[in-house]
Amino acid sequence: MEEFRTGHGFDVHALTAGDRVILCGVEIPHSHGLEGHSDADVGLHALTDALLGAIGDGDIGSHFPPSDPQWKGASSDRFLRDAKARVLARGGVIIHADVTLICEAPKIGPHREAMRARIASILDLAIDRISVKATTTERLGFIGRGEGIAALATATVKLRS
Ligand code: MG
């Protein structure tokens, strides 16, 4: 018997002084940076939580506590690879991943295909199983004021039950 499960994830990081952000594994020159213990990649953090959610295996903070100095400045593909390994260890297969980045800037469109390719590479999936979308909050709230960037993610996995 096989069953399909869907998990979701959400993350926010504050914008701070800097000259680049890393979103969905892609470095983008920007007027600010993202604040965080790791590389602050909100997209990969949300997607990591979506995969962990699908298999009911805690969250990114429980596996990689921000209090642990070894994750300082860590490249977030490491977190996503760990979540993938946890799915595989359960005999699971990742079917699809869908990420929505929520920000006023930088513009995501020009980087969308690079982000899809990066996620596909990390998860070892065909690119047509990966979606990256972007929206703004119409200048409302903390995202609209450019104080931070948020990301939502959904992932579907097939498990043997
Ligand atoms: Mg995070």
Tab-separated table of C-alpha atoms and ligand atoms in Angstrom:
chain	number	residue	atom	x	y	z
A	1	MET	CA	0.000	0.000	0.000
A	2	GLU	CA	1.130	3.516	-0.799
A	3	GLU	CA	-0.072	6.738	0.668
A	4	PHE	CA	0.472	10.316	-0.325
A	5	ARG	CA	1.174	12.981	2.267
A	6	THR	CA	1.399	16.741	1.997
A	7	GLY	CA	3.401	18.939	4.345
A	8	HIS	CA	3.664	22.685	4.557
A	9	GLY	CA	6.286	25.056	5.851
A	10	PHE	CA	6.597	28.748	6.597
A	11	ASP	CA	9.568	30.940	7.405
A	12	VAL	CA	10.511	34.596	7.825
A	13	HIS	CA	13.880	36.296	8.046
A	14	ALA	CA	14.552	39.964	8.684
A	15	LEU	CA	16.322	42.117	6.132
A	16	THR	CA	19.422	43.833	7.421
A	17	ALA	CA	22.564	45.548	6.160
A	18	GLY	CA	24.196	43.619	3.359
A	19	ASP	CA	24.613	43.378	-0.368
A	20	ARG	CA	23.086	40.000	-1.268
A	21	VAL	CA	20.424	37.519	-0.271
A	22	ILE	CA	20.294	33.778	-0.797
A	23	LEU	CA	16.853	32.580	-1.821
A	24	CYS	CA	16.101	28.978	-2.800
A	25	GLY	CA	19.823	28.348	-2.991
A	26	VAL	CA	20.515	31.207	-5.416
A	27	GLU	CA	22.617	34.226	-4.474
A	28	ILE	CA	21.032	37.485	-5.608
A	29	PRO	CA	22.726	40.893	-5.350
A	30	HIS	CA	20.460	43.159	-3.269
A	31	SER	CA	20.437	46.405	-1.320
A	32	HIS	CA	20.154	44.397	1.923
A	33	GLY	CA	21.030	40.992	3.357
A	34	LEU	CA	18.954	38.519	5.347
A	35	GLU	CA	19.600	38.103	9.044
A	36	GLY	CA	19.898	34.596	10.393
A	37	HIS	CA	22.065	32.067	12.103
A	38	SER	CA	22.573	30.074	8.887
A	39	ASP	CA	22.587	31.636	5.420
A	40	ALA	CA	18.973	32.730	6.175
A	41	ASP	CA	17.539	31.154	3.020
A	42	VAL	CA	13.829	31.445	3.833
A	43	GLY	CA	12.826	29.478	0.755
A	44	LEU	CA	14.883	26.399	1.600
A	45	HIS	CA	13.939	26.657	5.271
A	46	ALA	CA	10.217	26.632	4.454
A	47	LEU	CA	10.705	23.732	2.040
A	48	THR	CA	12.724	21.768	4.605
A	49	ASP	CA	9.848	22.155	7.060
A	50	ALA	CA	7.333	21.098	4.398
A	51	LEU	CA	9.217	17.823	3.836
A	52	LEU	CA	9.582	17.231	7.572
A	53	GLY	CA	5.877	17.985	7.966
A	54	ALA	CA	4.941	15.407	5.351
A	55	ILE	CA	6.674	12.659	7.332
A	56	GLY	CA	5.821	14.020	10.792
A	57	ASP	CA	9.477	14.387	11.751
A	58	GLY	CA	9.680	17.610	13.734
A	59	ASP	CA	10.931	20.822	12.196
A	60	ILE	CA	14.155	22.429	11.044
A	61	GLY	CA	14.733	23.957	14.479
A	62	SER	CA	14.493	20.584	16.223
A	63	HIS	CA	17.102	18.994	13.927
A	64	PHE	CA	19.371	22.042	13.558
A	65	PRO	CA	18.979	24.162	16.721
A	66	PRO	CA	20.006	27.804	16.145
A	67	SER	CA	21.753	27.605	19.527
A	68	ASP	CA	24.241	25.111	18.051
A	69	PRO	CA	27.278	27.017	16.768
A	70	GLN	CA	28.008	24.393	14.097
A	71	TRP	CA	25.074	25.692	12.012
A	72	LYS	CA	26.316	29.297	12.070
A	73	GLY	CA	26.538	30.502	8.487
A	74	ALA	CA	25.536	27.040	7.235
A	75	SER	CA	24.433	26.710	3.640
A	76	SER	CA	20.756	25.783	3.841
A	77	ASP	CA	20.973	23.101	1.168
A	78	ARG	CA	22.396	21.030	4.015
A	79	PHE	CA	19.066	21.265	5.885
A	80	LEU	CA	17.085	20.379	2.773
A	81	ARG	CA	19.365	17.413	2.002
A	82	ASP	CA	18.818	16.170	5.558
A	83	ALA	CA	15.035	16.363	5.150
A	84	LYS	CA	15.281	14.494	1.849
A	85	ALA	CA	17.377	11.790	3.541
A	86	ARG	CA	14.726	11.461	6.248
A	87	VAL	CA	12.035	10.948	3.601
A	88	LEU	CA	14.171	8.336	1.825
A	89	ALA	CA	14.919	6.590	5.134
A	90	ARG	CA	11.178	6.105	5.515
A	91	GLY	CA	11.045	4.452	2.096
A	92	GLY	CA	9.471	7.614	0.754
A	93	VAL	CA	9.657	9.386	-2.579
A	94	ILE	CA	9.355	13.141	-2.987
A	95	ILE	CA	6.695	13.839	-5.588
A	96	HIS	CA	6.703	17.608	-5.791
A	97	ALA	CA	7.729	20.803	-4.048
A	98	ASP	CA	6.140	24.217	-4.361
A	99	VAL	CA	7.673	27.346	-2.823
A	100	THR	CA	6.174	30.821	-2.660
A	101	LEU	CA	8.501	33.704	-1.815
A	102	ILE	CA	6.797	36.786	-0.409
A	103	CYS	CA	8.702	40.041	-0.767
A	104	GLU	CA	8.638	43.430	-2.429
A	105	ALA	CA	12.263	43.079	-3.538
A	106	PRO	CA	14.361	41.614	-4.982
A	107	LYS	CA	12.383	40.640	-8.059
A	108	ILE	CA	12.168	36.845	-8.126
A	109	GLY	CA	11.103	36.349	-11.744
A	110	PRO	CA	14.569	36.689	-13.282
A	111	HIS	CA	15.905	34.052	-10.845
A	112	ARG	CA	12.972	31.650	-10.843
A	113	GLU	CA	14.421	29.079	-13.236
A	114	ALA	CA	17.775	29.081	-11.435
A	115	MET	CA	15.939	28.498	-8.140
A	116	ARG	CA	13.909	25.623	-9.596
A	117	ALA	CA	17.079	24.080	-10.987
A	118	ARG	CA	18.876	24.449	-7.662
A	119	ILE	CA	16.077	22.815	-5.682
A	120	ALA	CA	15.737	20.063	-8.293
A	121	SER	CA	19.465	19.403	-7.966
A	122	ILE	CA	19.416	19.288	-4.162
A	123	LEU	CA	16.389	16.981	-4.093
A	124	ASP	CA	17.546	14.963	-7.112
A	125	LEU	CA	14.210	15.498	-8.857
A	126	ALA	CA	13.165	16.530	-12.353
A	127	ILE	CA	12.696	20.275	-12.614
A	128	ASP	CA	9.042	19.864	-13.604
A	129	ARG	CA	8.386	18.583	-10.085
A	130	ILE	CA	9.604	21.871	-8.603
A	131	SER	CA	7.688	25.138	-8.508
A	132	VAL	CA	8.909	28.531	-7.323
A	133	LYS	CA	6.400	31.354	-7.187
A	134	ALA	CA	6.562	34.891	-5.883
A	135	THR	CA	4.152	37.488	-4.652
A	136	THR	CA	4.160	40.734	-2.712
A	137	THR	CA	1.901	41.964	0.070
A	138	GLU	CA	0.957	45.092	-1.910
A	139	ARG	CA	3.330	47.102	0.293
A	140	LEU	CA	1.358	46.153	3.420
A	141	GLY	CA	2.844	44.992	6.697
A	142	PHE	CA	6.430	44.135	7.562
A	143	ILE	CA	7.067	42.544	4.192
A	144	GLY	CA	5.613	45.526	2.389
A	145	ARG	CA	7.850	47.856	4.389
A	146	GLY	CA	10.867	45.823	3.339
A	147	GLU	CA	11.643	44.664	6.856
A	148	GLY	CA	11.760	41.007	5.966
A	149	ILE	CA	11.112	38.238	3.472
A	150	ALA	CA	8.727	35.331	4.023
A	151	ALA	CA	8.347	31.996	2.314
A	152	LEU	CA	5.666	29.337	2.192
A	153	ALA	CA	6.245	25.827	0.917
A	154	THR	CA	4.265	22.684	0.223
A	155	ALA	CA	5.701	19.261	-0.464
A	156	THR	CA	4.077	15.985	-1.417
A	157	VAL	CA	5.687	12.646	-0.647
A	158	LYS	CA	4.686	9.068	-1.375
A	159	LEU	CA	5.175	6.665	1.510
A	160	ARG	CA	4.678	2.947	1.894
A	161	SER	CA	2.048	2.400	4.546
B	1	MG	MG	14.691	30.187	8.851
